[in-house]
Coordinates of C-alpha atoms in Angstrom, one line a residue:
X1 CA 0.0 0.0 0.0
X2 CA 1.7 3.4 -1.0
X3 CA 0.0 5.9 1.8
X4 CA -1.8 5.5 5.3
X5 CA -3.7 8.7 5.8
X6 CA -4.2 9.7 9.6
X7 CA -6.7 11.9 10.9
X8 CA -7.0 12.9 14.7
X9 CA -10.5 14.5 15.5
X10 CA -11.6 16.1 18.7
X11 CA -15.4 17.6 18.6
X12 CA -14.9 18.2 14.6
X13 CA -18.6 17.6 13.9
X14 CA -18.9 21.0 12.0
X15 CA -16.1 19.9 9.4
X16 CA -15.3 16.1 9.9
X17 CA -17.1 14.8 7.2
X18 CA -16.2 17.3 5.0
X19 CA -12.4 16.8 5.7
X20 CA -12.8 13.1 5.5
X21 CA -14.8 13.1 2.0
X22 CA -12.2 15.4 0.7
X23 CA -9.5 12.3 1.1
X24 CA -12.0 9.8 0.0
X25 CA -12.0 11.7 -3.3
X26 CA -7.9 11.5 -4.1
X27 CA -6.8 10.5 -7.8
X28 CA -4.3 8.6 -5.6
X29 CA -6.8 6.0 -4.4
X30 CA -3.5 3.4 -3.1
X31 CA -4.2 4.4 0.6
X32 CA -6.0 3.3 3.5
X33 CA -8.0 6.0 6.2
X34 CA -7.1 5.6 9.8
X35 CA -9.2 8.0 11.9
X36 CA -8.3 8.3 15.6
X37 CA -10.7 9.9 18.1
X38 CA -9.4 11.3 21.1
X39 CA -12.9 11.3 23.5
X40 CA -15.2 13.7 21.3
X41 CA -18.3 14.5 22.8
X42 CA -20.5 15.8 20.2
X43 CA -21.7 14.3 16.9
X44 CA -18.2 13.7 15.2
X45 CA -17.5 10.4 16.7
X46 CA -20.6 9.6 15.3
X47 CA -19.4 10.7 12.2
X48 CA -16.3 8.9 12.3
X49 CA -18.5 5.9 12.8
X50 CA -20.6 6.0 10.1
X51 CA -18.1 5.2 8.0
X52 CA -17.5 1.2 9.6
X53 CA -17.3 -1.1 7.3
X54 CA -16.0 0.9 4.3
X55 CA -12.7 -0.6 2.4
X56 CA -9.5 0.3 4.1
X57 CA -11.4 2.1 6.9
X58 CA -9.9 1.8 10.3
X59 CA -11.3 4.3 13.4
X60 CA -9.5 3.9 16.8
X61 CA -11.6 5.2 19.8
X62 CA -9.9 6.8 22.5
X63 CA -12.0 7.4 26.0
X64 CA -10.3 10.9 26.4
X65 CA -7.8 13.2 24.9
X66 CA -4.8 11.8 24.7
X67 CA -2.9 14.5 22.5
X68 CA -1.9 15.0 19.1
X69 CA 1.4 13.1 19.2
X70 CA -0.2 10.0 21.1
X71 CA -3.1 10.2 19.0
X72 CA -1.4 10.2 15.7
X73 CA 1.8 7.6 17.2
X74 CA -1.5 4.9 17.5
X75 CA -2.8 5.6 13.6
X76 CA 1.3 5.1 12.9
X77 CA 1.8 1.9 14.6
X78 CA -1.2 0.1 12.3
X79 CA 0.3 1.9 9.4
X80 CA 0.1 -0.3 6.5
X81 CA 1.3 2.3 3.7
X82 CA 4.9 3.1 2.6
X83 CA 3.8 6.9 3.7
X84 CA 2.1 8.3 6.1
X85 CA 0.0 11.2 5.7
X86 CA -1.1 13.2 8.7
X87 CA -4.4 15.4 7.9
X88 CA -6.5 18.2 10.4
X89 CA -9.7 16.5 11.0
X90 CA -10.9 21.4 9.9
X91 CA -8.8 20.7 6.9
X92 CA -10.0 20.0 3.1
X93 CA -7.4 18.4 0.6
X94 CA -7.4 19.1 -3.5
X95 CA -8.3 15.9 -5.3
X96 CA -4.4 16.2 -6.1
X97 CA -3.3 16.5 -2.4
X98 CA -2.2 13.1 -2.0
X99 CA -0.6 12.2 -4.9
X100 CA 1.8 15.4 -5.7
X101 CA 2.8 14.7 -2.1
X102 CA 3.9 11.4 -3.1
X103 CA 5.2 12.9 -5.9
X104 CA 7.7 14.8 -4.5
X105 CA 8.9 12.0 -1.6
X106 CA 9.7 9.4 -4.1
X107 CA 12.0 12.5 -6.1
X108 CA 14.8 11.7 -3.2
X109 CA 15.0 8.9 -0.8
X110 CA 16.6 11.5 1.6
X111 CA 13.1 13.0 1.7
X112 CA 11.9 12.3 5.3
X113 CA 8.7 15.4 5.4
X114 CA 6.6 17.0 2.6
X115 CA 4.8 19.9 3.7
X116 CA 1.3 21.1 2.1
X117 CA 0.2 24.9 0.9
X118 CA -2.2 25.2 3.6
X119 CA -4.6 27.7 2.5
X120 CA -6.6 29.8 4.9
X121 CA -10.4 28.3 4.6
X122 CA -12.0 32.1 4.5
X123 CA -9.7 33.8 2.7
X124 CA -7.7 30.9 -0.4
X125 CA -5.9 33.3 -1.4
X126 CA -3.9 34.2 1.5
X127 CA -1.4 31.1 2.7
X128 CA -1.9 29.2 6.6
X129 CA 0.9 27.6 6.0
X130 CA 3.6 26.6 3.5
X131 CA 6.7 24.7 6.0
X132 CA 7.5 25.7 9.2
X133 CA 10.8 27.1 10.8
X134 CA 12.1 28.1 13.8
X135 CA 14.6 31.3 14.4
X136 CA 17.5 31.5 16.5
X137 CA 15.6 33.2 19.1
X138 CA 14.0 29.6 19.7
X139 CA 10.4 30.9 17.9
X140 CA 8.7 28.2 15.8
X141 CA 6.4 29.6 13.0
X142 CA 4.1 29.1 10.3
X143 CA 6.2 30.3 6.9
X144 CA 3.9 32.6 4.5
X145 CA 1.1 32.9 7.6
X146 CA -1.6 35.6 6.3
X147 CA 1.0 36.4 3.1
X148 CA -0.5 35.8 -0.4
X149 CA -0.2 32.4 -1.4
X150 CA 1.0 33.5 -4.7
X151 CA 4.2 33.9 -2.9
X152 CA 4.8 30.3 -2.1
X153 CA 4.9 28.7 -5.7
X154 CA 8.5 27.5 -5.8
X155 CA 9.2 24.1 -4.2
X156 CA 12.1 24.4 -1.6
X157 CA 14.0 22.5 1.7
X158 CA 12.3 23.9 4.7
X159 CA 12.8 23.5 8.4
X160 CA 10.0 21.4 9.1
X161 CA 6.8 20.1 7.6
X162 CA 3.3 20.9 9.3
X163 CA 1.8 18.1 11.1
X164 CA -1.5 19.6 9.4
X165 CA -1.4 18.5 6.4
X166 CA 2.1 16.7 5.5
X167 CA 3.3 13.1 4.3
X168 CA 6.4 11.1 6.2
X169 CA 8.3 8.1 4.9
X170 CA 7.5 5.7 7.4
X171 CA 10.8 3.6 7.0
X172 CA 12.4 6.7 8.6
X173 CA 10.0 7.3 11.4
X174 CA 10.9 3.5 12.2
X175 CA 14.2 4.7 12.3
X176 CA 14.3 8.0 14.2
X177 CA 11.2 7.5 15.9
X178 CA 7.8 8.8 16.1
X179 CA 6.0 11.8 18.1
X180 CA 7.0 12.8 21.3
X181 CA 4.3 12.5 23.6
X182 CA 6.0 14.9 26.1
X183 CA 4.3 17.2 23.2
X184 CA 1.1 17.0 24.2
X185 CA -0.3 19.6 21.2
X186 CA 2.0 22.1 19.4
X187 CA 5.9 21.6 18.6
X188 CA 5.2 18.1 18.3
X189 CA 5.7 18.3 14.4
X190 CA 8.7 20.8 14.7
X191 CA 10.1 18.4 16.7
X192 CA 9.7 15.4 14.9
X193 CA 11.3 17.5 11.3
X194 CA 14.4 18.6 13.5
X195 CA 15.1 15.3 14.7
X196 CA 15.2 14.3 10.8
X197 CA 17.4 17.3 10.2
X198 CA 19.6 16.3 12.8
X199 CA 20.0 12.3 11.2
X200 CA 20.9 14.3 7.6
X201 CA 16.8 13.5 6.0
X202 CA 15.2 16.5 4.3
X203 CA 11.9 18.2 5.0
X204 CA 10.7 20.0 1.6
X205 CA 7.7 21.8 0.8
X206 CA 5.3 21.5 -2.1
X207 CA 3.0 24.1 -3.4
X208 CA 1.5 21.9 -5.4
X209 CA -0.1 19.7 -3.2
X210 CA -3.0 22.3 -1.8
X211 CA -5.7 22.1 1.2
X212 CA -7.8 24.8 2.6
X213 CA -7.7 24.8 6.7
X214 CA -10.0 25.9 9.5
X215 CA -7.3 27.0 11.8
X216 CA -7.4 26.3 15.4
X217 CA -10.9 24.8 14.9
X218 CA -10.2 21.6 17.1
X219 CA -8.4 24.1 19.8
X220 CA -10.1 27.0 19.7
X221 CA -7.3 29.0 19.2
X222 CA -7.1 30.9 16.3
X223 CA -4.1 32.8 17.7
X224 CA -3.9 32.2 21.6
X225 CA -6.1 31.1 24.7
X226 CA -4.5 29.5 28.3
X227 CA -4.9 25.8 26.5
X228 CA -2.6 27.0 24.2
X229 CA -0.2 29.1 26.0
X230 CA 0.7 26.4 28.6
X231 CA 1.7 24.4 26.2
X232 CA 3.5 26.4 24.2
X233 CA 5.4 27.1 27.1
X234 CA 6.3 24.0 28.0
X235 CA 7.5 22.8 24.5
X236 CA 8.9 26.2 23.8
X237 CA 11.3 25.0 26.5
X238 CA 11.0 21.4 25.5
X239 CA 12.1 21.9 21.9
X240 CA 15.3 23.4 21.7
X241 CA 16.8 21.7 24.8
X242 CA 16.3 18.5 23.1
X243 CA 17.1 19.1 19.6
X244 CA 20.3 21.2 20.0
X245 CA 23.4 19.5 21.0
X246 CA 25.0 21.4 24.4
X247 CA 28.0 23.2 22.5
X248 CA 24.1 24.5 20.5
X249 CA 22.6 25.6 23.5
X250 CA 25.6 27.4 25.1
X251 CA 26.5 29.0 22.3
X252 CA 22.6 30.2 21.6
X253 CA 22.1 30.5 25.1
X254 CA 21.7 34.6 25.0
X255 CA 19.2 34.7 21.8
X256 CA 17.3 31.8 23.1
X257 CA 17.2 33.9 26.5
X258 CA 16.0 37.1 25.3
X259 CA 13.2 35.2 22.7
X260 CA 11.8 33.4 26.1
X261 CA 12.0 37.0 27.7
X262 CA 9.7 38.6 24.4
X263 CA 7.7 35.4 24.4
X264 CA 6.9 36.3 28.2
X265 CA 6.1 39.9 27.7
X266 CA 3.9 39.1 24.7
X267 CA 1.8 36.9 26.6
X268 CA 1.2 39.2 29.4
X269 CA 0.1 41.7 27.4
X270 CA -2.4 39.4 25.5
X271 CA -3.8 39.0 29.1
X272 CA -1.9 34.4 29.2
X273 CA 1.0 35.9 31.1
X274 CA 0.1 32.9 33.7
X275 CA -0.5 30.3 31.6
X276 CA 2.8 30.9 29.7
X277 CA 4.5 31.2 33.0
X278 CA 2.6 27.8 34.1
X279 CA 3.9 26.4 30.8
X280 CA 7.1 26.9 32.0
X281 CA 7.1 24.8 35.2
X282 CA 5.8 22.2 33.3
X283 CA 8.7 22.1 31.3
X284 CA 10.5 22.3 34.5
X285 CA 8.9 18.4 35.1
X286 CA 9.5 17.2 31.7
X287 CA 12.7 18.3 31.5
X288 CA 14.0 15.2 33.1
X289 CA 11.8 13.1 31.3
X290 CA 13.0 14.1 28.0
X291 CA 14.9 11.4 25.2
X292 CA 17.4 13.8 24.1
X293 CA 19.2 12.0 21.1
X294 CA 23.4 11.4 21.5
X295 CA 25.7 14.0 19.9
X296 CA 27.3 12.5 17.2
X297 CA 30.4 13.8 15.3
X298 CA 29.0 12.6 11.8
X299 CA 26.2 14.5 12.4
X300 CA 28.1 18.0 12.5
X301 CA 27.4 19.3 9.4
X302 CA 23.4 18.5 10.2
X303 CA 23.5 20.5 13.2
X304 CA 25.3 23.4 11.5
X305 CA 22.7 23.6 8.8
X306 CA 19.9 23.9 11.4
X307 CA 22.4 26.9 12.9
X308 CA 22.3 28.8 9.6
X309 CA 18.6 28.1 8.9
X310 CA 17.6 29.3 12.5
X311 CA 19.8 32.5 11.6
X312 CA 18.0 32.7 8.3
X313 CA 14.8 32.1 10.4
X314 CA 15.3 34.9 12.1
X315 CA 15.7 37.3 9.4
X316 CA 12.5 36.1 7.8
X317 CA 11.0 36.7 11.4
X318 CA 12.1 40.1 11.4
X319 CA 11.3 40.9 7.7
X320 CA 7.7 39.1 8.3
X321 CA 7.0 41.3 11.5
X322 CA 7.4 44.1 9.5
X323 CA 5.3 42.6 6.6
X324 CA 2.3 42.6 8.9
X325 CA 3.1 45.9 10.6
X326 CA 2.6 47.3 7.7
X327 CA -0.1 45.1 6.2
X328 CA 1.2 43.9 3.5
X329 CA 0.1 40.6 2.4

């Protein structure tokens, strides 16, 4: 089977069907559907349901929320495809989705991620998302979020791929490993893509393979609420203190510093100030917890690229900043 397709849903009645016909209609039809249900309350579980008994159908039923990363690690380890696909339960894919994202994996077997053109649900012609990076200042964002999708036609390397909407080869995820469920929600994909750039894989981007996206339907946080600032402080902390090797994190030590210090002023002002703050003593817990991968001299020129891309990153921070400051799109 070429592709497993993985959809986590929590209370997606309003869009779950939608998002779920959208894969059943693929020209790539070499897939099976795996829909994992993390203790929905309203009519979506229902939803998912409905659909029992269908040809390479498969729902998993979990009595609470478990998180993203465990959620989407259970659709993994029944995986039957060569790929597999990870899809927002508030996202709709082109009939093309599936297959120019195969497409593009099998160009290089180096390819680990493939990252969608998310385009915002309201307003197509502005980009969600096209590949994610992260700056030196230790910020993870959305590249092209709210710019014109017009933008974002060239296929390039990019830091990571979205967990929204983005294929993985699964013989590498069986190398490297899956999600870390110390991520509970958020980072968890960033994670996962600078693991892969640590091991020497590639994460690439591909504008052709297109979905529209609710974003923060599932959440409820289109850009922040306390669910969502606890845990992005916790694997704000979580991310970089894993992924960098310690020469990294001295030598970052003072940007990283003064991005937690704007992170912390920005979310007092938005009125989270305590939830970010609470984020950060759970990191305090998990810090112990976390599987931080050995340093390895062969991998030196992998951790210099993610040096120079997290400088990069933080020029296209600064240049985006200014982008929406001024409203340009």
């Amino acid at each position: 089977m070429k592709a497993t397709v993985i959809i986590p849903n929590l209370n997606g009645a309003g869009w779950l069907r939608d998002s779920i016909e959208s894969i059943w209609a693929q020209t790539e039809q070499d897939f099976e559907l795996i829909v994992v249900d993390n203790g929905s309350r309203d009519e979506s579980l229902e939803i998912a349901r409905s659909y029992r008994g269908r040809d390479r159908y498969t729902l998993i039923e979990n009595a609470e929320n478990t998180g993203f990363s465990h959620a989407v690690n259970q659709g993994i380890a029944i995986a039957r495809g060569e790929y597999v696909a990870l899809f927002n339960n508030d996202a709709f894919a082109e009939p093309d989705w599936l297959a120019q994202l195969i497409q593009t994996a099998e160009a290089d077997p180096r390819i680990f991620a493939v990252s969608s053109l998310m385009l915002r649900y309201f307003e197509p012609e502005l980009a969600d998302d096209a590949g994610d990076y992260v700056t030196l200042l230790g910020f993870a964002c959305k590249r092209g979020d709210g710019l014109k999708a017009s933008r974002y036609q060239k296929p390039c390397r990019v830091f990571s791929a979205c967990g929204g909407a983005a294929l993985y080869r699964k013989s590498i995820l069986d190398k490297i490993g899956v999600f870390d469920e110390l991520f509970f929600a958020y980072y968890e994909d960033v994670d996962l893509s600078w693991r892969a750039n640590n091991f020497g894989y590639q994460n690439v981007y591909c504008p052709t393979a297109k979905c529209r996206h609710i974003c923060g339907a599932t959440t409820g946080a289109v850009r922040y609420n306390p669910f969502k600032s606890i845990q992005s402080g916790r694997n704000s902390i979580l991310l970089p203190y894993k992924n960098m090797p310690a020469a990294m994190l001295v030598v970052n030590f003072l940007p990283l510093a003064l991005g937690y210090l704007l992170k912390v002023v920005m979310f007092r002002l938005r009125g989270f100030g305590g939830d970010y703050a609470k984020g950060f003593a759970e990191a305090k817990v998990a810090l112990p917890k976390v599987h931080k991968p050995k340093f390895h001299w062969r991998n030196l020129p992998n951790y210099l690229w993610c040096e120079g891309s997290m400088i990069a990153g933080l020029l296209r921070y600064i240049v985006y900043r200014v982008q929406r400051a001024l409203k340009i799109t």
